[in-house]
PDB file of C-alpha atoms in Angstrom:
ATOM      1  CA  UNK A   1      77.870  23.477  33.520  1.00  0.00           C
ATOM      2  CA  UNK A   2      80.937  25.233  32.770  1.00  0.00           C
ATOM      3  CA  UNK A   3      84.309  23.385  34.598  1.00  0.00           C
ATOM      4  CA  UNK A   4      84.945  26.642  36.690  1.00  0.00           C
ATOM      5  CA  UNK A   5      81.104  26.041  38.226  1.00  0.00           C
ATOM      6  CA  UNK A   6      81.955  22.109  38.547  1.00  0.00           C
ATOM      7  CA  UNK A   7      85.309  22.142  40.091  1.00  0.00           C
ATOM      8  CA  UNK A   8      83.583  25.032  42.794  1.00  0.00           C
ATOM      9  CA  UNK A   9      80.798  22.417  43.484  1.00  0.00           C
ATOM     10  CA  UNK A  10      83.437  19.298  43.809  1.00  0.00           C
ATOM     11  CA  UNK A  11      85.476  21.409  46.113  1.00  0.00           C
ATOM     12  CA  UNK A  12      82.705  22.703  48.376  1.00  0.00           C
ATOM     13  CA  UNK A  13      81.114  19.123  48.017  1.00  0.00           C
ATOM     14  CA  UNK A  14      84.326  17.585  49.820  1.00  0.00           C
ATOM     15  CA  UNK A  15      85.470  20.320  52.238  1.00  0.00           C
ATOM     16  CA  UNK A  16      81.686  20.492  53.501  1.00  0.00           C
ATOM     17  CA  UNK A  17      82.454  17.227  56.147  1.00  0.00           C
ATOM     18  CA  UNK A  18      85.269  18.742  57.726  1.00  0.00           C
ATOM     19  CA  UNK A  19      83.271  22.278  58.347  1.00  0.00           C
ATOM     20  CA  UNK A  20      80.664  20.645  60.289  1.00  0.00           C
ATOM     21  CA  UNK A  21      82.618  19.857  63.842  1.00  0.00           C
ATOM     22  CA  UNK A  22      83.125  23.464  64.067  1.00  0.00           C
ATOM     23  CA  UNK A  23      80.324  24.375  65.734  1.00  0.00           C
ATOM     24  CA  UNK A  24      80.659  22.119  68.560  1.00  0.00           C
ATOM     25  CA  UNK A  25      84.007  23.455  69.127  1.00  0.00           C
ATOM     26  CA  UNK A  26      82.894  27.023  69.682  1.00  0.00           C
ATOM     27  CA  UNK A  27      80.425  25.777  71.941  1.00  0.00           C
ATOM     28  CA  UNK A  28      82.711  23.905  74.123  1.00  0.00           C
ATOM     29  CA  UNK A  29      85.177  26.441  74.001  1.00  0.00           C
ATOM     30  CA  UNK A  30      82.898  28.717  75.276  1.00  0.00           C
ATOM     31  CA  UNK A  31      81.293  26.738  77.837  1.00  0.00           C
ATOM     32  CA  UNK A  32      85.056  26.416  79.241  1.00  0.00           C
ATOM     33  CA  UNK A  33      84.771  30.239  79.377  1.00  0.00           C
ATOM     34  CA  UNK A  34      82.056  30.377  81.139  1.00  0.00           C
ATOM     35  CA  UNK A  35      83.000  28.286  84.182  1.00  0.00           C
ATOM     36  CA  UNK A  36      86.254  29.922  84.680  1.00  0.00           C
ATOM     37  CA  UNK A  37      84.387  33.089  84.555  1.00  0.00           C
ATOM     38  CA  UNK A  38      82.216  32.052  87.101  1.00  0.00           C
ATOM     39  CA  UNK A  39      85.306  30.639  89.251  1.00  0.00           C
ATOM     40  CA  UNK A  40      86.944  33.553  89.260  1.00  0.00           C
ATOM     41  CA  UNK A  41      83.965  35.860  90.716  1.00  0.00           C
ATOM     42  CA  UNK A  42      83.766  33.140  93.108  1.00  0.00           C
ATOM     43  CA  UNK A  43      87.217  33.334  94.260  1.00  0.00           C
ATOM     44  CA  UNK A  44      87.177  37.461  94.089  1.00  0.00           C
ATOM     45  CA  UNK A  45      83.751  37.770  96.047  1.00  0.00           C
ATOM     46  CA  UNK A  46      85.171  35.051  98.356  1.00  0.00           C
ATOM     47  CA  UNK A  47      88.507  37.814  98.875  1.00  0.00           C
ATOM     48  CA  UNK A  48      86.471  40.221  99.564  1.00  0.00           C
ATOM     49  CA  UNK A  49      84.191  38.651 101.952  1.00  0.00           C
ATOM     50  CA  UNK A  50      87.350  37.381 103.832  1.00  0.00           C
ATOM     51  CA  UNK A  51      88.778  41.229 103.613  1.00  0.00           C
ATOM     52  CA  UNK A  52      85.264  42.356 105.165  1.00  0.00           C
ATOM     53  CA  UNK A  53      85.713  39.858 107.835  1.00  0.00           C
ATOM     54  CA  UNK A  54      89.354  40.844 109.103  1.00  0.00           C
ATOM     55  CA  UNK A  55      88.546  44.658 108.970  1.00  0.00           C
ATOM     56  CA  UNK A  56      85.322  43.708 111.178  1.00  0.00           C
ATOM     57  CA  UNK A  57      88.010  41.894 113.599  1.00  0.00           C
ATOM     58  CA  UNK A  58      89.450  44.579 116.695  1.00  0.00           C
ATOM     59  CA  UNK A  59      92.879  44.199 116.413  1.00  0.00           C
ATOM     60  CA  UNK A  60      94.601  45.046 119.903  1.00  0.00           C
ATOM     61  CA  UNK A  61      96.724  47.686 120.859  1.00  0.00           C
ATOM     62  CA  UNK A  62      99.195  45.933 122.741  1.00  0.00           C
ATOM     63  CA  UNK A  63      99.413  42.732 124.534  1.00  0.00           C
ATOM     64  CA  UNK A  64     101.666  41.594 127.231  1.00  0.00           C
ATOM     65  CA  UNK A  65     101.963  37.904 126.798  1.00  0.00           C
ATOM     66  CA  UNK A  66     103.323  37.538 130.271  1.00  0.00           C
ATOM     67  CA  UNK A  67     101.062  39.052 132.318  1.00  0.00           C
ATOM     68  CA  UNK A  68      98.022  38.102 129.672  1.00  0.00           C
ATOM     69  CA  UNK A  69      96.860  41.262 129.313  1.00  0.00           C
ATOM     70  CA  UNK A  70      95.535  42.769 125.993  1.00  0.00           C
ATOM     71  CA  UNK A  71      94.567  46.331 125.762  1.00  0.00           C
ATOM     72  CA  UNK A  72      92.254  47.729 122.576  1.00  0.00           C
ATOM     73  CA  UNK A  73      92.674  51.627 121.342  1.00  0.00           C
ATOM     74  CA  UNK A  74      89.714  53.824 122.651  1.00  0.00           C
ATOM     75  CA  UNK A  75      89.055  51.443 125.547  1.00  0.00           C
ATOM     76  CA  UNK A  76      89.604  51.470 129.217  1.00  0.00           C
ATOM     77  CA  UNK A  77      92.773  49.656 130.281  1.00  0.00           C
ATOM     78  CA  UNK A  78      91.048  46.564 132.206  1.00  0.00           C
ATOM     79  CA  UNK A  79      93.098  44.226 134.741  1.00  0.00           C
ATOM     80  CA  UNK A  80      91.761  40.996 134.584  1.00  0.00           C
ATOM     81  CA  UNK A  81      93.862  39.757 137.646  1.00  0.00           C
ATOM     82  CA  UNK A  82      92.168  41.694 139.873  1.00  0.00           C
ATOM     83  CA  UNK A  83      90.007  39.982 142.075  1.00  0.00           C
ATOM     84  CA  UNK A  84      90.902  36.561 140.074  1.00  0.00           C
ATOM     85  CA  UNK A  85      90.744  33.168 141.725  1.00  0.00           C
ATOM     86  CA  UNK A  86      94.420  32.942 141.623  1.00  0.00           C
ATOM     87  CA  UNK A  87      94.759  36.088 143.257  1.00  0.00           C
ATOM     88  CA  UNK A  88      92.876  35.445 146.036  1.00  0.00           C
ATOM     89  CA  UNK A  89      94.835  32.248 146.368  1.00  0.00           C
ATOM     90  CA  UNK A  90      98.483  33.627 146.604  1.00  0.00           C
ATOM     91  CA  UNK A  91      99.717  35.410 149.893  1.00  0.00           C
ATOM     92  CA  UNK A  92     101.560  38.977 149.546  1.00  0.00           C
ATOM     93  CA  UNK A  93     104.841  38.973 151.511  1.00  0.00           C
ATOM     94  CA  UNK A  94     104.263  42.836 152.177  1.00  0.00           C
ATOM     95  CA  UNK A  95     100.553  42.281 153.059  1.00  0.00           C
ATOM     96  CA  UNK A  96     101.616  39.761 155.481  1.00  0.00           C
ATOM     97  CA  UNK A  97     104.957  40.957 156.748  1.00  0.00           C
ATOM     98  CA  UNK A  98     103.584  44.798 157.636  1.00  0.00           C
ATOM     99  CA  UNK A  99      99.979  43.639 158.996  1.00  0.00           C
ATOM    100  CA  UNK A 100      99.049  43.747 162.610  1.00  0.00           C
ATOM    101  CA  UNK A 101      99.724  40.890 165.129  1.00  0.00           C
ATOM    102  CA  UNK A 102      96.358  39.158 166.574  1.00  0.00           C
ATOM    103  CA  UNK A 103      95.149  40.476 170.009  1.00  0.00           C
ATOM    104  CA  UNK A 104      96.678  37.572 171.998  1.00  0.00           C
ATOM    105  CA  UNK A 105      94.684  38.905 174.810  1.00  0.00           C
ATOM    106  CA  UNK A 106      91.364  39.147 173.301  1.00  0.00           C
ATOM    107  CA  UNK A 107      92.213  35.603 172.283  1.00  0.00           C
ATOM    108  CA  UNK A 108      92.694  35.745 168.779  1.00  0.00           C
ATOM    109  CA  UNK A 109      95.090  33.483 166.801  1.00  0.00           C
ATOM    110  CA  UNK A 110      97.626  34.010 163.955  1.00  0.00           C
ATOM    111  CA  UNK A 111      95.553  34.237 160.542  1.00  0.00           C
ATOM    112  CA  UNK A 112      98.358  32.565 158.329  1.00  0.00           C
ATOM    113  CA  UNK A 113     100.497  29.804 160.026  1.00  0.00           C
ATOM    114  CA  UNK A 114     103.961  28.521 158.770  1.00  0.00           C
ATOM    115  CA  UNK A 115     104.272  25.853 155.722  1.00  0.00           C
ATOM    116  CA  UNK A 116     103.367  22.423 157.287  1.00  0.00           C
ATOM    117  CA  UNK A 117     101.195  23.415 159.622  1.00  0.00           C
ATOM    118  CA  UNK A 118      97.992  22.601 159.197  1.00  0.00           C
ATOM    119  CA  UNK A 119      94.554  23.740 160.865  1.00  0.00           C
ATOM    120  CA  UNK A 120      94.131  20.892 163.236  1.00  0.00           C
ATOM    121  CA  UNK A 121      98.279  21.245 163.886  1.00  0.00           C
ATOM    122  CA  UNK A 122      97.167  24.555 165.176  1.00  0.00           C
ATOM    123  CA  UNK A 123      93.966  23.592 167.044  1.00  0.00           C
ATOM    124  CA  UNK A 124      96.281  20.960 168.916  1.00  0.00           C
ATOM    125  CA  UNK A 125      99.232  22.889 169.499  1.00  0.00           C
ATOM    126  CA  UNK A 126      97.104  26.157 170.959  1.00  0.00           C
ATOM    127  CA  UNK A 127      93.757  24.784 172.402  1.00  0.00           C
ATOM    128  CA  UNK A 128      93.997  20.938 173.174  1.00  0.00           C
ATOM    129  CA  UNK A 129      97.610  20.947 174.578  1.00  0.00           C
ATOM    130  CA  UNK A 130      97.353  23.628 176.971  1.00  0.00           C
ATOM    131  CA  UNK A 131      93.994  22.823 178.178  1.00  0.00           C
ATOM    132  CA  UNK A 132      95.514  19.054 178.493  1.00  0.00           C
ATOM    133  CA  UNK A 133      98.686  20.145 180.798  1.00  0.00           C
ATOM    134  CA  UNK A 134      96.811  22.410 182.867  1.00  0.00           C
ATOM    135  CA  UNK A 135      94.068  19.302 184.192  1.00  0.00           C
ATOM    136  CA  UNK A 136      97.066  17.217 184.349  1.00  0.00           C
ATOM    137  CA  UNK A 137      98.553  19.695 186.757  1.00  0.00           C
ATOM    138  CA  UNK A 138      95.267  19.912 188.560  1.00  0.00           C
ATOM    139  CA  UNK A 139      94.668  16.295 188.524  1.00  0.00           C
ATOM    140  CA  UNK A 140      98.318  15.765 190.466  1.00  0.00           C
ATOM    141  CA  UNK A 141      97.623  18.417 192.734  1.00  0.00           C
ATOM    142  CA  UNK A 142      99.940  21.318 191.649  1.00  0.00           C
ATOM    143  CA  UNK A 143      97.357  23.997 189.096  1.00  0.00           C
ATOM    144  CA  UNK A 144      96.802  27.066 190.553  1.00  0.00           C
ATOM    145  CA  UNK A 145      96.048  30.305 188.539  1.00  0.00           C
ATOM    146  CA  UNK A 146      99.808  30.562 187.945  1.00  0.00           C
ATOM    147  CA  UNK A 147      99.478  27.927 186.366  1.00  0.00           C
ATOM    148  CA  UNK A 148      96.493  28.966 183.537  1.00  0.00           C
ATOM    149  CA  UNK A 149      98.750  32.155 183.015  1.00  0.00           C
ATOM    150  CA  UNK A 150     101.495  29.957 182.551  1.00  0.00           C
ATOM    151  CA  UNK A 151      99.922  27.930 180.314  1.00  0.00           C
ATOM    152  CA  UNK A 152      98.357  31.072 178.182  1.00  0.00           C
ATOM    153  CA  UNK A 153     101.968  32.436 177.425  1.00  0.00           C
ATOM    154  CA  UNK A 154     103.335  29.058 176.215  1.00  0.00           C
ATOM    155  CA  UNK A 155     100.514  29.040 173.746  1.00  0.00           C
ATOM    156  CA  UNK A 156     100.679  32.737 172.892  1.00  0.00           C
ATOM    157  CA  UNK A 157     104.962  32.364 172.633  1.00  0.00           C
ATOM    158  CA  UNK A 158     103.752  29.139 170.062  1.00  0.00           C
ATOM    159  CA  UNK A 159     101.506  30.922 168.206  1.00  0.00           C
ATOM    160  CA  UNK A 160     104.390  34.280 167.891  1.00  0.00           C
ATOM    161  CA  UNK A 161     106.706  31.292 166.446  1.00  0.00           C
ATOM    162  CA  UNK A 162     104.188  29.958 164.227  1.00  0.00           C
ATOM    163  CA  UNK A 163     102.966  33.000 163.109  1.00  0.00           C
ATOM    164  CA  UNK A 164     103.625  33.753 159.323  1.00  0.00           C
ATOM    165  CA  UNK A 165     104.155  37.003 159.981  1.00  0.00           C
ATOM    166  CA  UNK A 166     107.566  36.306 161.083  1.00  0.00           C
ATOM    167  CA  UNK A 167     108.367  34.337 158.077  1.00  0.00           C
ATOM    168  CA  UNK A 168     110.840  35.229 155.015  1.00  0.00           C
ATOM    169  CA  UNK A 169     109.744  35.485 151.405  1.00  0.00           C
ATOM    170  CA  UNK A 170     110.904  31.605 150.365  1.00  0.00           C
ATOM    171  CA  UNK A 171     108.487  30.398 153.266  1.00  0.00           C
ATOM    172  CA  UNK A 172     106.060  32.278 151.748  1.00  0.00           C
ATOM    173  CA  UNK A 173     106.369  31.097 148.165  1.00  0.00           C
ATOM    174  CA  UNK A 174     106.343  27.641 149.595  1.00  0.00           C
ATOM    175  CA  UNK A 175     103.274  27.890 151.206  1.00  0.00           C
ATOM    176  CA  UNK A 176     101.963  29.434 147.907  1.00  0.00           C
ATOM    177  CA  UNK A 177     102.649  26.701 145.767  1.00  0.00           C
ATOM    178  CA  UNK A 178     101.336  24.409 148.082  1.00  0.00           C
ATOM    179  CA  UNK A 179      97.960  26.955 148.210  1.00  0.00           C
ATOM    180  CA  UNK A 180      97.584  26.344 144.814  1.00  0.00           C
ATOM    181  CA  UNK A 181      97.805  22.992 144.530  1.00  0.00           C
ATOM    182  CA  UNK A 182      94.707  22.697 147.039  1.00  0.00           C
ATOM    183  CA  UNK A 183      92.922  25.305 145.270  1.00  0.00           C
ATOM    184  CA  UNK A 184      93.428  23.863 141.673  1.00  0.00           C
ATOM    185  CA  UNK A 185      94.729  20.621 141.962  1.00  0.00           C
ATOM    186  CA  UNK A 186      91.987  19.264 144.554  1.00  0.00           C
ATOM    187  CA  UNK A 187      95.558  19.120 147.329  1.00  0.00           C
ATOM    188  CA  UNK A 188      97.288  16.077 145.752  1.00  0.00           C
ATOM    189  CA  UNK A 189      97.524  17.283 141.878  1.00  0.00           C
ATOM    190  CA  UNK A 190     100.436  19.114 141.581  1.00  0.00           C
ATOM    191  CA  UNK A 191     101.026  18.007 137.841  1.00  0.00           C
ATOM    192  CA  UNK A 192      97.766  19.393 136.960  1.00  0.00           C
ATOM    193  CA  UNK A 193      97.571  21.979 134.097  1.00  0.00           C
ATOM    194  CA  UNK A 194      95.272  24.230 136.171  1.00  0.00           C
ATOM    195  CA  UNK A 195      98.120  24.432 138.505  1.00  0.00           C
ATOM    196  CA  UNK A 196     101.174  24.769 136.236  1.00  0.00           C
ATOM    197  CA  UNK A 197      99.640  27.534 134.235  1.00  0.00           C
ATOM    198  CA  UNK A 198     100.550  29.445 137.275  1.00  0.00           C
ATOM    199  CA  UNK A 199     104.216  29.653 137.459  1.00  0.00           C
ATOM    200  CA  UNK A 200     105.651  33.097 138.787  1.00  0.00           C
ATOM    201  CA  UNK A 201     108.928  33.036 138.306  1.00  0.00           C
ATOM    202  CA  UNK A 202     110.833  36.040 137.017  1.00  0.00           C
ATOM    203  CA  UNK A 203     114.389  35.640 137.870  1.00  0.00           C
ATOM    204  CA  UNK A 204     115.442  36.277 134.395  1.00  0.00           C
ATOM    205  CA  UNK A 205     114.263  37.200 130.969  1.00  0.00           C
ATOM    206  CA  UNK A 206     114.967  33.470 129.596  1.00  0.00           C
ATOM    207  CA  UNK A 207     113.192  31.453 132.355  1.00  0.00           C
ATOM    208  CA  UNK A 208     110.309  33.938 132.199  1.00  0.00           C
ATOM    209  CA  UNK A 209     110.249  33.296 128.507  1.00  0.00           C
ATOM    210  CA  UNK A 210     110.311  29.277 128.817  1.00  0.00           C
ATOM    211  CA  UNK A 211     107.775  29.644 131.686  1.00  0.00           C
ATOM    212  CA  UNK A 212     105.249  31.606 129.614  1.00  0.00           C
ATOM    213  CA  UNK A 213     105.421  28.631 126.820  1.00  0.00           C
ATOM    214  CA  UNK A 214     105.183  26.294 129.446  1.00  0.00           C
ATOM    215  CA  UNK A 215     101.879  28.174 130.773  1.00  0.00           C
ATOM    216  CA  UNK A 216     100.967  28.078 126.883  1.00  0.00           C
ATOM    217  CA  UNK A 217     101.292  24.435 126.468  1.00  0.00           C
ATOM    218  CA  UNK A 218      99.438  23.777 129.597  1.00  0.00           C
ATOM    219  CA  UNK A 219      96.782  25.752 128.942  1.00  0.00           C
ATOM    220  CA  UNK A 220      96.036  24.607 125.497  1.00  0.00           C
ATOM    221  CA  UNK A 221      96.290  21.241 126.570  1.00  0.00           C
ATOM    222  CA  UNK A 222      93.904  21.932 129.289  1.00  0.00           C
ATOM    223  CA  UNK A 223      91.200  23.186 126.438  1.00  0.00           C
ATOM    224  CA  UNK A 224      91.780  20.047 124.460  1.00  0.00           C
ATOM    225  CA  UNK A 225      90.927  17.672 127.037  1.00  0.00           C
ATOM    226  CA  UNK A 226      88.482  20.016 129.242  1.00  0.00           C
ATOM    227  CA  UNK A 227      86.733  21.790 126.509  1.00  0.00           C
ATOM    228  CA  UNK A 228      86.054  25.073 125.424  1.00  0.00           C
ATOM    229  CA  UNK A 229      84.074  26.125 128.507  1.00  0.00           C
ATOM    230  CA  UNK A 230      86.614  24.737 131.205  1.00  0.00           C
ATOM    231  CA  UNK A 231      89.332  26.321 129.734  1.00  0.00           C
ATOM    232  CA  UNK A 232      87.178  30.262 129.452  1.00  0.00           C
ATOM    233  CA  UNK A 233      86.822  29.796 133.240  1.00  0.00           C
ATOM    234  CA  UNK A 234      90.272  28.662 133.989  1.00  0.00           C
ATOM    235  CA  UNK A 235      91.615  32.307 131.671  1.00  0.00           C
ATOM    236  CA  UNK A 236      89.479  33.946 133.944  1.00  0.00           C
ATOM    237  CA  UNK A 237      90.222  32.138 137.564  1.00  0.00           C
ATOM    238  CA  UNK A 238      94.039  32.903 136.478  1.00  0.00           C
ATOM    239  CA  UNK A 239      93.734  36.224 135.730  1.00  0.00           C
ATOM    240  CA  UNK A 240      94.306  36.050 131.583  1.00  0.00           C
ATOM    241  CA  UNK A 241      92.735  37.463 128.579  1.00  0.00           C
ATOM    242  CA  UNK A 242      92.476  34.334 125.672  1.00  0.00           C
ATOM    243  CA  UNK A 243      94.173  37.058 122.878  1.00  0.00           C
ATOM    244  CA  UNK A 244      97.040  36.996 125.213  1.00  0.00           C
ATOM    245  CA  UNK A 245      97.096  33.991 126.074  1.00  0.00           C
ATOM    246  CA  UNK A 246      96.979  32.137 122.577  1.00  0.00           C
ATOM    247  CA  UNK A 247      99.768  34.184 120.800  1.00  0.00           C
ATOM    248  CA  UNK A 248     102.145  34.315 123.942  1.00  0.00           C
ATOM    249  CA  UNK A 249     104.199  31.691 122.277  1.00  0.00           C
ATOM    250  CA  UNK A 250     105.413  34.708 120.570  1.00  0.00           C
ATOM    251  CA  UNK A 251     107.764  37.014 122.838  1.00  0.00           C
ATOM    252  CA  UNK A 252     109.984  39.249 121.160  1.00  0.00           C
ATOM    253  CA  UNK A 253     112.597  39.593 123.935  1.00  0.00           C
TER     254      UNK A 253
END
């Protein structure tokens, strides 16, 4: 063997250990390929699943976060507070002020009475206290039908006074709040979220603002205790639309 052949043979003889780890190392390199690969169509397909979804989502048109209202292009404007619970439950000065008086002849009796008094109040003042002076004027000798007619214009001057009719605005609003609380606060509850979700003031732009996070807060603590379903029917009994309702927090006045 000729040194040139024997010093190619030593050589490859002693560099042939160190060529043999090679192979494993392109494999492992290209297993780490692989997986990132395979991460990264994951993360793309997720993208675009999550770009299908919020293209698939109706975005509204506009939204009044006071009032609750949201309104979607191509659609019907819709007033949710129409024919509400809550509406039903609070008194219109104008309604009130500008209807017509009972038939005090035909016996009828004021529909809405003052703030404080109450449906037996009434039945006491107009029925059992009339009825009660007039046999105590017979009794001692002194009813005649004077008397009865007497008797029937006290009650009918009573029930003029009582009469809500004749009442300003702030008696109304008293008698409001107090409305609610029976209707959503079972009479005695007035810290209940049900009933401070319906504040109405709008004296200013500032305390409208703090009362519509207020109503926010109440309402989403109402959900967390009450549950999902509670707090669907409560949006509706108060007139709101949840899309409103849940971003309100947001008022760009």
């Amino acid at each position: 063997m000729s040194p040139q052949n024997l010093l190619y043979t030593t050589l490859r003889a002693t560099l042939a250990p160190l060529a043999g780890p090679s192979t494993p190392r392109a494999f492992s390199s290209s297993q780490r390929s692989l997986v990132s690969t395979r991460k990264l169509v994951a993360k793309r397909r997720k993208a675009a699943n999550l770009a299908l979804q919020a293209s698939r989502v109706r975005k509204p048109d506009s939204i009044d976060p006071v009032l609750g209202r949201v309104q979607y292009k191509g659609e019907a404007p819709t007033n949710p507070w129409e024919g509400c619970r809550l509406q039903r439950v609070l008194l219109d000065y104008n309604a009130i002020a500008y209807s017509m008086p009972p038939d005090y002849t035909a016996g009828e009796q004021p529909r809405y009475l003052l703030p404080g008094v109450s449906k037996e109040d009434a039945e006491l003042l107009f029925n059992a206290v009339p009825h009660a002076s007039t046999e105590l004027r017979y009794a001692s000798g002194q009813g005649s039908e004077k008397t009865e007619q007497e008797q029937a214009r006290q009650s009918e001057m009573m029930m003029r006074i009582l009469d809500l009719r004749n009442a300003s605005k702030d008696a109304i609003n008293v008698l409001n709040r107090q409305r609610v609380i029976d209707e959503f606060g079972a009479g005695v509850d007035s810290g209940s979220s049900a009933v401070q979700g319906n504040p109405r003031d709008t004296s200013n732009k500032r305390a409208l603002r703090l009362l519509v996070q207020e109503r926010a807060r109440h309402l989403k603590y109402w959900k967390r205790k009450q549950g999902e379903e509670a707090y669907e029917k409560l949006l509706a009994d108060l007139g709101l639309q949840r899309e409103a309702v849940e971003g309100e927090l947001f008022i760009g006045f």
